Short mmCIF file of C-alpha atoms and ligand atoms in Angstrom, two decimals:
data_model
loop_
_atom_site.label_atom_id
_atom_site.label_comp_id
_atom_site.label_asym_id
_atom_site.label_seq_id
_atom_site.Cartn_x
_atom_site.Cartn_y
_atom_site.Cartn_z
CA MET S 246 20.33 -13.27 43.77
CA GLY S 247 18.15 -15.51 45.46
CA LEU S 248 17.50 -18.40 47.74
CA LYS S 249 17.17 -21.86 47.25
CA THR S 250 14.31 -22.96 48.89
CA PHE S 251 11.26 -20.74 50.29
CA VAL S 252 12.05 -18.78 53.44
CA LYS S 253 10.14 -16.97 56.28
CA VAL S 254 11.64 -15.44 59.02
CA SER S 255 10.37 -13.90 62.08
CA VAL S 256 11.41 -10.66 63.12
CA ASN S 257 10.97 -7.66 65.72
CA ASN S 258 13.21 -4.93 64.43
CA LEU S 259 14.20 -3.14 61.10
CA SER S 260 18.11 -4.24 61.04
CA ASP S 261 16.84 -7.82 60.60
CA ALA S 262 13.92 -7.18 58.47
CA ARG S 263 16.15 -5.29 56.07
CA TYR S 264 18.80 -7.55 55.81
CA CYS S 265 16.33 -10.75 55.07
CA ALA S 266 14.29 -8.93 52.51
CA GLY S 267 17.77 -8.06 50.79
CA MET S 268 18.77 -11.44 50.71
CA GLY S 269 16.10 -12.54 49.03
CA VAL S 270 13.67 -14.11 51.96
CA ASP S 271 10.11 -14.71 50.98
CA MET S 272 7.95 -13.80 54.07
CA LEU S 273 8.61 -11.97 57.37
CA GLY S 274 6.57 -12.75 60.38
CA PHE S 275 5.61 -10.30 62.98
CA CYS S 276 4.31 -11.25 66.26
CA MET S 277 0.87 -9.32 66.78
CA GLU S 278 0.29 -10.36 70.34
CA ALA S 279 0.58 -7.31 72.99
CA GLU S 280 1.59 -9.89 75.53
CA ASN S 281 4.54 -11.49 73.81
CA PRO S 282 8.00 -10.27 74.53
CA ASN S 283 8.40 -10.31 70.88
CA PHE S 284 5.38 -8.01 69.92
CA VAL S 285 5.35 -5.45 67.33
CA SER S 286 3.35 -2.79 67.57
CA PRO S 287 1.40 -0.89 64.65
CA GLU S 288 3.51 1.78 64.52
CA LYS S 289 6.80 -0.17 64.64
CA TYR S 290 5.21 -2.42 62.05
CA PHE S 291 4.58 0.64 59.88
CA GLU S 292 8.02 1.75 60.22
CA ILE S 293 9.47 -1.44 59.33
CA ILE S 294 7.50 -2.31 56.43
CA GLY S 295 8.06 1.27 54.98
CA TRP S 296 11.40 0.19 54.34
CA LEU S 297 10.93 -3.03 52.39
CA ALA S 298 9.74 -4.49 49.07
CA GLY S 299 9.31 -7.95 47.71
CA VAL S 300 8.42 -9.71 50.63
CA GLU S 301 5.24 -10.87 52.12
CA PHE S 302 4.37 -9.81 55.43
CA ILE S 303 2.89 -12.34 57.96
CA ALA S 304 0.83 -12.00 61.23
CA GLU S 305 1.72 -14.54 64.04
CA PHE S 306 -0.74 -15.45 66.83
CA HIS S 307 -0.07 -17.92 69.54
CA ASN S 308 -2.98 -17.46 72.15
CA TYR S 309 -5.43 -15.14 70.72
CA ASP S 310 -8.70 -16.68 69.61
CA LEU S 311 -10.63 -15.83 66.59
CA GLN S 312 -12.05 -12.48 67.41
CA GLN S 313 -8.84 -11.29 69.05
CA ILE S 314 -7.01 -12.20 65.60
CA ASN S 315 -9.83 -10.15 63.29
CA LYS S 316 -9.90 -7.60 65.75
CA VAL S 317 -5.78 -7.04 65.48
CA LEU S 318 -5.75 -7.57 62.06
CA ALA S 319 -7.76 -4.46 61.28
CA ASP S 320 -4.54 -2.84 62.17
CA TYR S 321 -1.95 -4.42 60.13
CA PRO S 322 -1.97 -4.91 56.59
CA VAL S 323 -0.54 -8.29 56.16
CA HIS S 324 -0.40 -10.82 53.18
CA GLY S 325 -1.39 -13.80 55.29
CA LEU S 326 -1.31 -15.05 59.36
CA GLN S 327 -0.01 -17.63 61.10
CA VAL S 328 -1.63 -19.60 64.03
CA ASP S 329 -0.50 -21.75 66.97
CA ARG S 330 -4.26 -22.94 68.17
CA GLU S 331 -5.82 -25.67 66.75
CA ASP S 332 -9.31 -24.81 68.04
CA VAL S 333 -8.96 -21.35 65.76
CA LEU S 334 -8.39 -23.70 62.73
CA GLU S 335 -11.36 -25.65 63.70
CA GLU S 336 -13.48 -22.52 63.84
CA LEU S 337 -12.18 -21.27 60.60
CA ARG S 338 -12.89 -24.41 58.98
CA GLN S 339 -16.45 -24.57 60.59
CA ILE S 340 -17.20 -20.92 59.87
CA SER S 341 -16.34 -20.91 56.21
CA ILE S 342 -15.39 -22.92 53.02
CA ASN S 343 -12.99 -20.30 52.44
CA THR S 344 -9.29 -21.07 53.67
CA ASP S 345 -8.65 -17.86 54.94
CA VAL S 346 -9.70 -14.60 57.37
CA HIS S 347 -9.96 -11.51 55.53
CA GLY S 348 -8.99 -13.16 52.57
CA LEU S 349 -5.48 -14.43 53.71
CA PRO S 350 -3.64 -17.65 53.64
CA VAL S 351 -3.42 -19.44 56.68
CA LEU S 352 -0.12 -21.04 58.05
CA PHE S 353 -0.54 -23.25 60.89
CA ARG S 354 2.61 -23.46 63.41
CA LEU S 355 3.14 -26.90 65.26
CA CYS S 356 5.70 -26.69 68.24
CA LEU S 357 6.60 -30.40 68.80
CA HIS S 358 7.05 -31.75 72.06
CA ALA S 359 7.20 -35.50 73.74
CA HIS S 360 3.45 -36.14 72.89
CA MET S 361 3.28 -34.35 69.55
CA ASN S 362 5.94 -35.36 67.30
CA LEU S 363 6.81 -36.24 64.00
CA PHE S 364 5.66 -39.74 64.42
CA THR S 365 2.13 -38.58 65.66
CA ILE S 366 1.10 -35.58 63.72
CA GLU S 367 0.13 -37.11 60.52
CA PRO S 368 -3.47 -36.77 61.63
CA LEU S 369 -3.45 -32.89 62.26
CA LEU S 370 -1.69 -32.54 58.71
CA GLU S 371 -4.30 -34.55 56.99
CA LYS S 372 -7.31 -33.00 58.76
CA TYR S 373 -6.18 -29.17 58.27
CA HIS S 374 -4.02 -29.79 54.96
CA LYS S 375 -7.19 -28.27 52.58
CA LEU S 376 -7.17 -25.17 54.98
CA VAL S 377 -3.73 -24.41 55.47
CA LYS S 378 -1.28 -22.79 52.92
CA MET S 379 1.52 -24.31 54.92
CA PHE S 380 2.42 -26.33 57.94
CA VAL S 381 5.46 -24.50 60.40
CA ILE S 382 7.07 -27.11 62.22
CA GLU S 383 9.44 -25.86 65.22
CA SER S 384 10.87 -27.47 68.16
CA GLU S 385 12.75 -26.75 71.25
CA VAL S 386 15.17 -29.75 70.12
CA ASP S 387 17.42 -28.19 67.69
CA ARG S 388 18.37 -31.52 65.90
CA LEU S 389 16.95 -34.26 63.83
CA THR S 390 17.55 -37.82 64.39
CA VAL S 391 17.86 -40.21 61.06
CA SER S 392 14.51 -41.95 62.02
CA GLU S 393 12.92 -38.27 62.05
CA MET S 394 14.54 -37.35 59.00
CA GLN S 395 13.00 -40.37 57.52
CA GLN S 396 9.68 -39.27 59.04
CA LEU S 397 9.81 -35.76 57.96
CA LYS S 398 10.58 -36.92 54.61
CA LYS S 399 7.20 -39.08 54.13
CA LEU S 400 5.21 -36.26 55.78
CA ALA S 401 6.64 -33.45 53.36
CA GLU S 402 5.83 -35.72 50.36
CA LYS S 403 2.25 -35.62 51.29
CA TYR S 404 1.87 -32.03 52.92
CA PRO S 405 3.24 -28.73 52.48
CA ILE S 406 5.98 -28.48 55.36
CA MET S 407 8.09 -25.56 56.49
CA LEU S 408 10.78 -26.60 58.60
CA GLY S 409 11.73 -24.61 61.69
CA TYR S 410 14.19 -26.57 63.63
CA GLY S 411 17.28 -28.55 63.25
CA ILE S 412 18.62 -26.32 60.74
CA LYS S 413 22.48 -25.23 60.53
CA ALA S 414 24.48 -23.36 57.65
CA ASP S 415 26.38 -27.06 57.46
CA ASN S 416 23.41 -29.48 56.80
CA ILE S 417 20.48 -26.99 55.20
CA ASN S 418 21.77 -28.12 51.82
CA LEU S 419 21.69 -32.01 52.49
CA LEU S 420 18.42 -31.11 53.98
CA LEU S 421 16.89 -29.46 51.20
CA ALA S 422 18.16 -32.46 48.64
CA GLU S 423 16.97 -35.21 51.14
CA VAL S 424 13.58 -33.66 52.13
CA PRO S 425 10.97 -32.12 49.48
CA LEU S 426 9.96 -29.11 51.72
CA LYS S 427 8.11 -26.25 50.94
CA GLY S 428 10.35 -23.92 52.62
CA ILE S 429 12.39 -23.36 55.92
CA SER S 430 11.48 -20.78 58.67
CA LEU S 431 14.00 -19.22 60.81
CA HIS S 432 13.62 -16.66 63.62
CA GLY S 433 15.72 -13.28 63.62
CA ASN S 434 17.59 -11.64 66.53
CA ASP S 435 15.61 -10.37 69.56
CA GLU S 436 16.66 -6.51 69.83
CA LEU S 437 15.56 -6.47 73.32
CA ARG S 438 18.07 -9.60 74.18
CA PRO S 439 21.07 -8.30 72.23
CA GLY S 440 23.64 -11.05 72.04
CA LEU S 441 21.60 -13.92 73.37
CA LYS S 442 20.78 -15.15 69.65
CA ASP S 443 23.70 -15.57 66.94
CA PHE S 444 22.96 -13.22 64.20
CA ASP S 445 25.56 -14.75 62.42
CA GLN S 446 23.78 -18.03 62.68
CA LEU S 447 20.95 -16.31 60.56
CA ALA S 448 23.11 -15.08 57.92
CA ASP S 449 25.29 -18.29 57.91
CA ILE S 450 22.29 -20.39 56.93
CA LEU S 451 20.69 -17.58 54.30
CA GLU S 452 24.44 -17.41 52.67
CA ALA S 453 24.61 -21.24 52.56
CA ILE S 454 21.38 -21.32 50.30
CA GLU S 455 21.97 -18.33 48.06
CA VAL S 456 21.94 -19.07 44.43
CA ASP S 457 22.97 -16.44 41.34
O1 LIG N 50 11.44 -16.50 68.94
C1 LIG N 50 12.45 -15.83 68.96
O2 LIG N 50 13.59 -15.80 69.41
C2 LIG N 50 11.98 -14.31 67.86
C3 LIG N 50 12.87 -13.46 67.96
C4 LIG N 50 12.87 -12.28 66.92
C5 LIG N 50 11.40 -12.40 66.37
C6 LIG N 50 10.54 -12.89 67.11
C7 LIG N 50 10.89 -14.21 67.48
N1 LIG N 50 9.83 -15.00 67.97
C8 LIG N 50 8.54 -14.97 67.24
O3 LIG N 50 8.05 -14.52 68.62
C9 LIG N 50 6.76 -15.32 68.69
C10 LIG N 50 6.64 -16.09 70.35
O4 LIG N 50 7.48 -17.40 69.91
P1 LIG N 50 7.37 -18.28 70.99
O5 LIG N 50 6.77 -17.57 72.23
O6 LIG N 50 8.72 -18.20 71.41
O7 LIG N 50 7.24 -19.07 70.64
C11 LIG N 50 6.57 -15.93 67.32
O8 LIG N 50 6.01 -14.98 66.48
C12 LIG N 50 7.99 -16.52 66.91
O9 LIG N 50 8.11 -16.58 65.69
#
């Protein structure tokens, strides 16, 4: 059993992590910034990953600079990292011809908003595609219009994109058939706010793309 596309899920608890690994998810993301409500401490991280096999672990950073990231990474064995800050990528680009920190592949998360949308991000993708393994595109708006779908398709033909929004169990297969995505990026439950997010939604999406 496996999944039809490459899948990354951000998690902060053992039950989601075990469920995802069992479903054949490829990457699990863990927030490693102590100030963030989704922070996973090194102790908790080791406890979680001790139960898992066959999945890669990604360190997720939002506000930290490269120096802070390097310091944190000394405490967590990971397979890759995800950053939100362009200046971190820029610094990486300038200090090294290598594509990584500690030899790690880098994912760049772009959170879309009014001024940074699917129609304006191509220069960023072009600038960093040699440095970045995959671009993770997220948005607060949980749907894609027809013209956004067309634009996404254009971008996904040129750049390695993991889509992180507008994904539902009833549209995922159409989306994957129409857009040459590298994969999808999902979030697990927030165990600190149980019930606020629907676990079934994650399970429904994964079940919709299960293959024998
Ligand atoms: O975002 C969530 O709801 C979530 C739930 C469970 C585990 C991780 C989650 N998100 C991760 O937390 C950080 C912060 O995200 P943001 O501040 O909401 O943008 C990030 O690593 C998310 O992937």
